[in-house]
Amino acid sequence: MSNVEYKRALCFASHANCGVRATVEDGKITKLEGDPECTVSQGRVCERMDFQLEWLDHPKRCNYPLKRVGARGSGKWERLTWDQACAEIGEKLRYLADEYGPESVIFSHGTGRTDEWYEGRFFNLYGSPNLAMGGSEICWCPTYTNESATYGQFAAAFTAAKTGCVVLWGHNPAQSGDFPEHWGYQDLFANDPDAKLIVVDPRCTEYAANADVWLRLRPGTDGAMAMGWMNVIINEELYDKEFVEAWTYGFEDLKKAVQAYPPEKVAEICWVPAEKIVKAARMYATCLPAYLPWGLATDAIGRNQAQANRAKACLKALIGINKAGQTYLAPPNDVLPHATFEMPEMLPKSQRDKQLGSDRFPFHSWPSYQMISDAQSRVFHHPYFLSQNATCAQNWCAVSEAIRTGKPYPVKGLIAQASNPFSNLSNTQDVYECVKLLDLVITHEYTMTPLAMLSDYVLPAAGWLERPQLWGVGGGGPCITGVALTGEAAVPPLYERRDNYEFWRSLAEGTFDEETCEKYWSWQTTEEAYDAMLEPQGTSARGAITDPVFNPSPEEWHKMSDPKTGQLYGFGTPTGKVELRSTIIEDLFDEKEALPYYEEPFESPISTPDVAEAFPLILTAGSSVMPYYHSEYRQVNGCRDRYPEPHFQIHPETAANLGIGDGMWCWIETRRGRCLQKAKLDASVSPYTVAAQHGWWFPELPESEPWLGGWFMSNINMCTDNDPDNCCRLSGVYNVKLAQCNVHRADDVPFRSLFG
């Protein structure tokens, strides 16, 4: 008779982290299904669950440590043990630190889907300030930094059932992987026919098609739209006067600033009728409670990123913070923040000052990190509360310059984890050339990504079914929300895969002396490390599987943080209030930057009419499509059978004028480069816009030069820009969303036999 066990895991196939029940027979997983006892997902899972068993033991998975033995990109490897690999890597890291300084080694990450601090601890002990490149610069983390400067922390979760109006601004949870949120909205609108939905998006998403108001704005004009909403709300006195008077700083300055953005002017900028702008603003301010969740789009629009996100943060503050079903800030609690484990205090200021790009772009780097942390410490009683990995990123444009020129100092080494920089960094041709110039590239990965194919060492990563998981509801983790939800490994790691904590601990053992490792890497397993994180909450990794922690409970959030109760400790900002006028940004820059404003994208029909003559269409890049998650799962049959090829959306009239038919392969071309995608005719897209998918490569192609998994063929980031002069002037966020482009039929496809 077979031995059957049931394991309760959290699915990390995307950020949703839905509860999963795994049936394990004689040590092998035979079935995966939604866990009805999971507090968050309540038994529901998305279509990605259909192929997770295929993914667990896929023939393309990395299973053993590998060392490059041929030329970089030759595809020639030698298998070795973890101890051998980490000893050799440690020796090379010590050499780079001695020869060029520890700052010569940088770190790149992707969408980390567990509550992690290990890389921060390693880099702070090693001495490099260049901790995070990739996901931190363009996804969620810019909003995290902006809201922390404005409110004193990130605005976390909400109670959907109590919300009267939802605004999805550059956010489509039906495709992005935020499925508990998606299901929450479905339940909300099914159970409350009076609940309102506003969508701000250039594309007609699943939600836009059913919205009460859909604002199809010109890509990149989000900041103007937010300023226009505030113009209406303030001038018509629809804001929460009691909250604004008691708990905001700089309201009169903001009121003056928004006068430059009447609806008629915003209509001209955004290409949206003024009456729709007014209707949306009134609906948001009066159909309370109203909730505006995070959306990726404004994190990745380049030049105006920080001010667009600041405008959205101020917009949320105008209707009041900490009300049921509205914007929520977790109150002080006993949770140990990320930074306690990252140990930023171990990195001397002399090294912090060397962070690439922080001199030119100090917001979202060490200077702003320190200022925000100083303000937060009054409320949260920790010298550092922010996640360093999320809000203290080095700048990709500055990294590129340092690799190419050696200025301000050489960059020689790269450690990458769950990161495919060929997909998440702009100007991919530049990425390729920079990687080829490095002396040492180390990758911890599930499969041979294009970066892994160019690495010196590739170490195999354990997936979510092979490791314990820890997450906090709302996407922020226990350090932000006070919520702890854990899952258990369904099976031990297959082959010689190791999870993320074990990777960094192994690397530390190869790099640092025995005393350092005993002091700072004392936990033998990931579960022990999680136990240390959760101990102040009175639970453990095992305990939070069956009894997750909600600190405070969702029903108490608004009560415990409502100013009227007297239990609000004040906001974690320098003034103790919501800073509509940011004192932190003013100190870092000047008084002009302290208030939000709109600036045209670096390329647009308005800012660069000469470029628009040659490239007349506006490219909005980065569209997601189920069942993929960013650049993941292209090698999985369960995914490729459903969605085999990349597409871009184009208006039928525009396509007809260009001689393009539905399903035709086309070149999308900008001043940086070009790539191949198939045309998908869509009348909901503006005739002046094309919307392209991101994350495409072809793992079925050879893993050696010149192919390297076809990273260049359909990758939209071949077309995007990383010129520092075109980045966000505050944060240095580069452009992975916007450009002027043209499109033409690919009659000259050089790889037609591959595409069919």
PDB file of C-alpha atoms in Angstrom, residues 169-338:
ATOM      1  CA  TRP A 169      -4.654  52.497 -12.957  1.00  0.00           C
ATOM      2  CA  GLY A 170      -2.255  50.758 -15.326  1.00  0.00           C
ATOM      3  CA  HIS A 171      -3.121  47.515 -13.564  1.00  0.00           C
ATOM      4  CA  ASN A 172      -4.835  44.406 -14.906  1.00  0.00           C
ATOM      5  CA  PRO A 173      -4.967  41.675 -12.226  1.00  0.00           C
ATOM      6  CA  ALA A 174      -6.678  39.327 -14.690  1.00  0.00           C
ATOM      7  CA  GLN A 175      -3.370  38.969 -16.565  1.00  0.00           C
ATOM      8  CA  SER A 176      -0.697  40.136 -14.154  1.00  0.00           C
ATOM      9  CA  GLY A 177      -0.955  37.244 -11.718  1.00  0.00           C
ATOM     10  CA  ASP A 178      -2.516  39.072  -8.763  1.00  0.00           C
ATOM     11  CA  PHE A 179      -5.341  36.578  -8.618  1.00  0.00           C
ATOM     12  CA  PRO A 180      -6.590  36.866  -5.022  1.00  0.00           C
ATOM     13  CA  GLU A 181      -7.063  40.541  -5.815  1.00  0.00           C
ATOM     14  CA  HIS A 182      -8.751  39.650  -9.126  1.00  0.00           C
ATOM     15  CA  TRP A 183     -11.123  37.234  -7.421  1.00  0.00           C
ATOM     16  CA  GLY A 184     -11.828  39.820  -4.736  1.00  0.00           C
ATOM     17  CA  TYR A 185     -12.959  42.294  -7.384  1.00  0.00           C
ATOM     18  CA  GLN A 186     -15.086  39.656  -9.066  1.00  0.00           C
ATOM     19  CA  ASP A 187     -16.825  38.966  -5.776  1.00  0.00           C
ATOM     20  CA  LEU A 188     -17.175  42.670  -5.033  1.00  0.00           C
ATOM     21  CA  PHE A 189     -18.854  43.550  -8.325  1.00  0.00           C
ATOM     22  CA  ALA A 190     -21.003  40.409  -8.293  1.00  0.00           C
ATOM     23  CA  ASN A 191     -22.293  41.101  -4.777  1.00  0.00           C
ATOM     24  CA  ASP A 192     -22.571  44.884  -4.935  1.00  0.00           C
ATOM     25  CA  PRO A 193     -24.096  46.221  -8.161  1.00  0.00           C
ATOM     26  CA  ASP A 194     -23.601  49.772  -6.887  1.00  0.00           C
ATOM     27  CA  ALA A 195     -19.805  49.414  -6.628  1.00  0.00           C
ATOM     28  CA  LYS A 196     -18.023  51.543  -9.212  1.00  0.00           C
ATOM     29  CA  LEU A 197     -15.061  50.675 -11.421  1.00  0.00           C
ATOM     30  CA  ILE A 198     -12.717  53.179 -13.046  1.00  0.00           C
ATOM     31  CA  VAL A 199      -9.950  52.018 -15.378  1.00  0.00           C
ATOM     32  CA  VAL A 200      -7.063  54.244 -16.454  1.00  0.00           C
ATOM     33  CA  ASP A 201      -5.249  52.373 -19.206  1.00  0.00           C
ATOM     34  CA  PRO A 202      -4.282  52.883 -22.870  1.00  0.00           C
ATOM     35  CA  ARG A 203      -5.489  49.334 -23.573  1.00  0.00           C
ATOM     36  CA  CYS A 204      -8.941  47.825 -23.281  1.00  0.00           C
ATOM     37  CA  THR A 205      -8.245  45.266 -20.572  1.00  0.00           C
ATOM     38  CA  GLU A 206     -10.784  42.779 -19.271  1.00  0.00           C
ATOM     39  CA  TYR A 207     -11.709  45.355 -16.642  1.00  0.00           C
ATOM     40  CA  ALA A 208     -11.815  48.337 -18.992  1.00  0.00           C
ATOM     41  CA  ALA A 209     -14.492  46.660 -21.086  1.00  0.00           C
ATOM     42  CA  ASN A 210     -16.818  46.616 -18.057  1.00  0.00           C
ATOM     43  CA  ALA A 211     -15.800  49.848 -16.347  1.00  0.00           C
ATOM     44  CA  ASP A 212     -18.137  52.660 -15.350  1.00  0.00           C
ATOM     45  CA  VAL A 213     -15.453  54.987 -16.700  1.00  0.00           C
ATOM     46  CA  TRP A 214     -12.544  53.953 -18.905  1.00  0.00           C
ATOM     47  CA  LEU A 215      -9.928  56.639 -19.512  1.00  0.00           C
ATOM     48  CA  ARG A 216      -7.881  55.571 -22.536  1.00  0.00           C
ATOM     49  CA  LEU A 217      -5.066  58.005 -21.933  1.00  0.00           C
ATOM     50  CA  ARG A 218      -2.047  58.610 -24.135  1.00  0.00           C
ATOM     51  CA  PRO A 219       0.758  56.364 -22.837  1.00  0.00           C
ATOM     52  CA  GLY A 220       3.015  58.130 -20.356  1.00  0.00           C
ATOM     53  CA  THR A 221       0.636  60.964 -19.448  1.00  0.00           C
ATOM     54  CA  ASP A 222      -0.469  59.430 -16.128  1.00  0.00           C
ATOM     55  CA  GLY A 223       1.000  62.276 -14.075  1.00  0.00           C
ATOM     56  CA  ALA A 224      -1.113  64.856 -15.895  1.00  0.00           C
ATOM     57  CA  MET A 225      -4.223  62.722 -15.401  1.00  0.00           C
ATOM     58  CA  ALA A 226      -3.636  62.463 -11.642  1.00  0.00           C
ATOM     59  CA  MET A 227      -3.055  66.218 -11.398  1.00  0.00           C
ATOM     60  CA  GLY A 228      -6.289  66.780 -13.327  1.00  0.00           C
ATOM     61  CA  TRP A 229      -8.240  64.613 -10.897  1.00  0.00           C
ATOM     62  CA  MET A 230      -6.825  66.557  -7.975  1.00  0.00           C
ATOM     63  CA  ASN A 231      -7.750  69.829  -9.686  1.00  0.00           C
ATOM     64  CA  VAL A 232     -11.390  68.721  -9.792  1.00  0.00           C
ATOM     65  CA  ILE A 233     -11.443  67.239  -6.281  1.00  0.00           C
ATOM     66  CA  ILE A 234      -9.810  70.256  -4.649  1.00  0.00           C
ATOM     67  CA  ASN A 235     -11.625  72.985  -6.574  1.00  0.00           C
ATOM     68  CA  GLU A 236     -15.006  71.319  -6.043  1.00  0.00           C
ATOM     69  CA  GLU A 237     -14.133  70.698  -2.381  1.00  0.00           C
ATOM     70  CA  LEU A 238     -14.720  66.966  -2.644  1.00  0.00           C
ATOM     71  CA  TYR A 239     -11.700  66.077  -0.519  1.00  0.00           C
ATOM     72  CA  ASP A 240     -11.824  64.883   3.087  1.00  0.00           C
ATOM     73  CA  LYS A 241     -11.461  68.255   4.806  1.00  0.00           C
ATOM     74  CA  GLU A 242     -11.093  66.834   8.296  1.00  0.00           C
ATOM     75  CA  PHE A 243      -8.289  64.457   7.327  1.00  0.00           C
ATOM     76  CA  VAL A 244      -6.512  66.959   5.094  1.00  0.00           C
ATOM     77  CA  GLU A 245      -6.553  69.665   7.764  1.00  0.00           C
ATOM     78  CA  ALA A 246      -5.413  67.387  10.585  1.00  0.00           C
ATOM     79  CA  TRP A 247      -2.998  65.042   8.874  1.00  0.00           C
ATOM     80  CA  THR A 248      -1.448  66.541   5.727  1.00  0.00           C
ATOM     81  CA  TYR A 249       1.478  68.873   5.143  1.00  0.00           C
ATOM     82  CA  GLY A 250       1.584  71.221   2.153  1.00  0.00           C
ATOM     83  CA  PHE A 251      -2.063  71.185   1.095  1.00  0.00           C
ATOM     84  CA  GLU A 252      -2.142  74.858   0.105  1.00  0.00           C
ATOM     85  CA  ASP A 253       0.990  74.345  -2.003  1.00  0.00           C
ATOM     86  CA  LEU A 254      -0.607  71.340  -3.717  1.00  0.00           C
ATOM     87  CA  LYS A 255      -3.811  73.289  -4.271  1.00  0.00           C
ATOM     88  CA  LYS A 256      -1.823  75.964  -6.057  1.00  0.00           C
ATOM     89  CA  ALA A 257       0.132  73.407  -8.101  1.00  0.00           C
ATOM     90  CA  VAL A 258      -2.938  71.633  -9.484  1.00  0.00           C
ATOM     91  CA  GLN A 259      -4.399  74.869 -10.840  1.00  0.00           C
ATOM     92  CA  ALA A 260      -2.076  74.401 -13.811  1.00  0.00           C
ATOM     93  CA  TYR A 261      -4.003  71.233 -14.724  1.00  0.00           C
ATOM     94  CA  PRO A 262      -7.668  72.064 -15.408  1.00  0.00           C
ATOM     95  CA  PRO A 263      -9.593  69.214 -17.058  1.00  0.00           C
ATOM     96  CA  GLU A 264      -9.526  70.950 -20.448  1.00  0.00           C
ATOM     97  CA  LYS A 265      -5.727  71.139 -20.451  1.00  0.00           C
ATOM     98  CA  VAL A 266      -5.383  67.571 -19.183  1.00  0.00           C
ATOM     99  CA  ALA A 267      -7.727  66.460 -21.958  1.00  0.00           C
ATOM    100  CA  GLU A 268      -5.336  67.946 -24.522  1.00  0.00           C
ATOM    101  CA  ILE A 269      -2.343  66.250 -22.917  1.00  0.00           C
ATOM    102  CA  CYS A 270      -3.923  62.833 -22.342  1.00  0.00           C
ATOM    103  CA  TRP A 271      -6.202  62.666 -25.410  1.00  0.00           C
ATOM    104  CA  VAL A 272      -9.205  61.937 -23.177  1.00  0.00           C
ATOM    105  CA  PRO A 273     -12.408  64.038 -23.171  1.00  0.00           C
ATOM    106  CA  ALA A 274     -12.507  66.544 -20.312  1.00  0.00           C
ATOM    107  CA  GLU A 275     -15.974  65.465 -19.240  1.00  0.00           C
ATOM    108  CA  LYS A 276     -14.743  61.881 -18.675  1.00  0.00           C
ATOM    109  CA  ILE A 277     -11.857  63.157 -16.567  1.00  0.00           C
ATOM    110  CA  VAL A 278     -14.273  65.171 -14.416  1.00  0.00           C
ATOM    111  CA  LYS A 279     -16.670  62.230 -14.120  1.00  0.00           C
ATOM    112  CA  ALA A 280     -13.923  59.873 -12.980  1.00  0.00           C
ATOM    113  CA  ALA A 281     -12.531  62.344 -10.427  1.00  0.00           C
ATOM    114  CA  ARG A 282     -15.976  62.986  -8.935  1.00  0.00           C
ATOM    115  CA  MET A 283     -16.764  59.280  -8.815  1.00  0.00           C
ATOM    116  CA  TYR A 284     -13.498  58.501  -7.020  1.00  0.00           C
ATOM    117  CA  ALA A 285     -14.032  61.251  -4.445  1.00  0.00           C
ATOM    118  CA  THR A 286     -17.722  60.592  -3.737  1.00  0.00           C
ATOM    119  CA  CYS A 287     -18.339  56.839  -4.115  1.00  0.00           C
ATOM    120  CA  LEU A 288     -16.570  56.110  -0.870  1.00  0.00           C
ATOM    121  CA  PRO A 289     -14.757  54.178   0.319  1.00  0.00           C
ATOM    122  CA  ALA A 290     -12.554  54.230  -2.778  1.00  0.00           C
ATOM    123  CA  TYR A 291      -9.453  52.184  -3.391  1.00  0.00           C
ATOM    124  CA  LEU A 292      -6.609  52.823  -5.842  1.00  0.00           C
ATOM    125  CA  PRO A 293      -4.229  49.843  -5.728  1.00  0.00           C
ATOM    126  CA  TRP A 294      -0.694  49.741  -6.997  1.00  0.00           C
ATOM    127  CA  GLY A 295      -0.223  49.484 -10.761  1.00  0.00           C
ATOM    128  CA  LEU A 296       3.037  48.718 -12.523  1.00  0.00           C
ATOM    129  CA  ALA A 297       2.567  51.154 -15.416  1.00  0.00           C
ATOM    130  CA  THR A 298       3.559  54.317 -13.560  1.00  0.00           C
ATOM    131  CA  ASP A 299       6.649  52.599 -12.115  1.00  0.00           C
ATOM    132  CA  ALA A 300       8.116  52.038 -15.564  1.00  0.00           C
ATOM    133  CA  ILE A 301       7.389  55.207 -17.567  1.00  0.00           C
ATOM    134  CA  GLY A 302      10.849  56.692 -17.216  1.00  0.00           C
ATOM    135  CA  ARG A 303      11.213  60.454 -16.994  1.00  0.00           C
ATOM    136  CA  ASN A 304       8.020  61.322 -15.112  1.00  0.00           C
ATOM    137  CA  GLN A 305       7.892  58.181 -12.946  1.00  0.00           C
ATOM    138  CA  ALA A 306       8.502  59.686  -9.519  1.00  0.00           C
ATOM    139  CA  GLN A 307       6.195  62.653 -10.001  1.00  0.00           C
ATOM    140  CA  ALA A 308       3.415  60.528 -11.506  1.00  0.00           C
ATOM    141  CA  ASN A 309       3.563  58.180  -8.526  1.00  0.00           C
ATOM    142  CA  ARG A 310       3.761  61.122  -6.143  1.00  0.00           C
ATOM    143  CA  ALA A 311       0.629  62.574  -7.751  1.00  0.00           C
ATOM    144  CA  LYS A 312      -1.212  59.277  -7.297  1.00  0.00           C
ATOM    145  CA  ALA A 313      -0.070  59.104  -3.661  1.00  0.00           C
ATOM    146  CA  CYS A 314      -1.344  62.629  -3.015  1.00  0.00           C
ATOM    147  CA  LEU A 315      -4.589  61.786  -4.794  1.00  0.00           C
ATOM    148  CA  LYS A 316      -5.189  58.890  -2.405  1.00  0.00           C
ATOM    149  CA  ALA A 317      -4.465  61.128   0.586  1.00  0.00           C
ATOM    150  CA  LEU A 318      -7.070  63.694  -0.459  1.00  0.00           C
ATOM    151  CA  ILE A 319      -9.932  61.285   0.281  1.00  0.00           C
ATOM    152  CA  GLY A 320      -8.381  60.066   3.531  1.00  0.00           C
ATOM    153  CA  ILE A 321      -5.998  57.357   4.683  1.00  0.00           C
ATOM    154  CA  ASN A 322      -6.835  54.428   6.960  1.00  0.00           C
ATOM    155  CA  LYS A 323     -10.531  53.969   6.392  1.00  0.00           C
ATOM    156  CA  ALA A 324     -12.177  50.603   5.835  1.00  0.00           C
ATOM    157  CA  GLY A 325     -12.014  49.662   2.165  1.00  0.00           C
ATOM    158  CA  GLN A 326      -9.640  52.518   1.400  1.00  0.00           C
ATOM    159  CA  THR A 327      -5.864  53.105   1.590  1.00  0.00           C
ATOM    160  CA  TYR A 328      -4.453  51.292   4.634  1.00  0.00           C
ATOM    161  CA  LEU A 329      -1.172  51.768   6.491  1.00  0.00           C
ATOM    162  CA  ALA A 330      -0.183  49.065   8.951  1.00  0.00           C
ATOM    163  CA  PRO A 331       0.208  50.397  12.499  1.00  0.00           C
ATOM    164  CA  PRO A 332       3.366  49.790  14.527  1.00  0.00           C
ATOM    165  CA  ASN A 333       3.686  46.183  15.637  1.00  0.00           C
ATOM    166  CA  ASP A 334       6.260  43.731  16.891  1.00  0.00           C
ATOM    167  CA  VAL A 335       7.254  42.437  13.470  1.00  0.00           C
ATOM    168  CA  LEU A 336      10.964  42.497  12.746  1.00  0.00           C
ATOM    169  CA  PRO A 337      11.384  44.429   9.488  1.00  0.00           C
ATOM    170  CA  HIS A 338      13.404  43.234   6.528  1.00  0.00           C
TER     171      HIS A 338
END
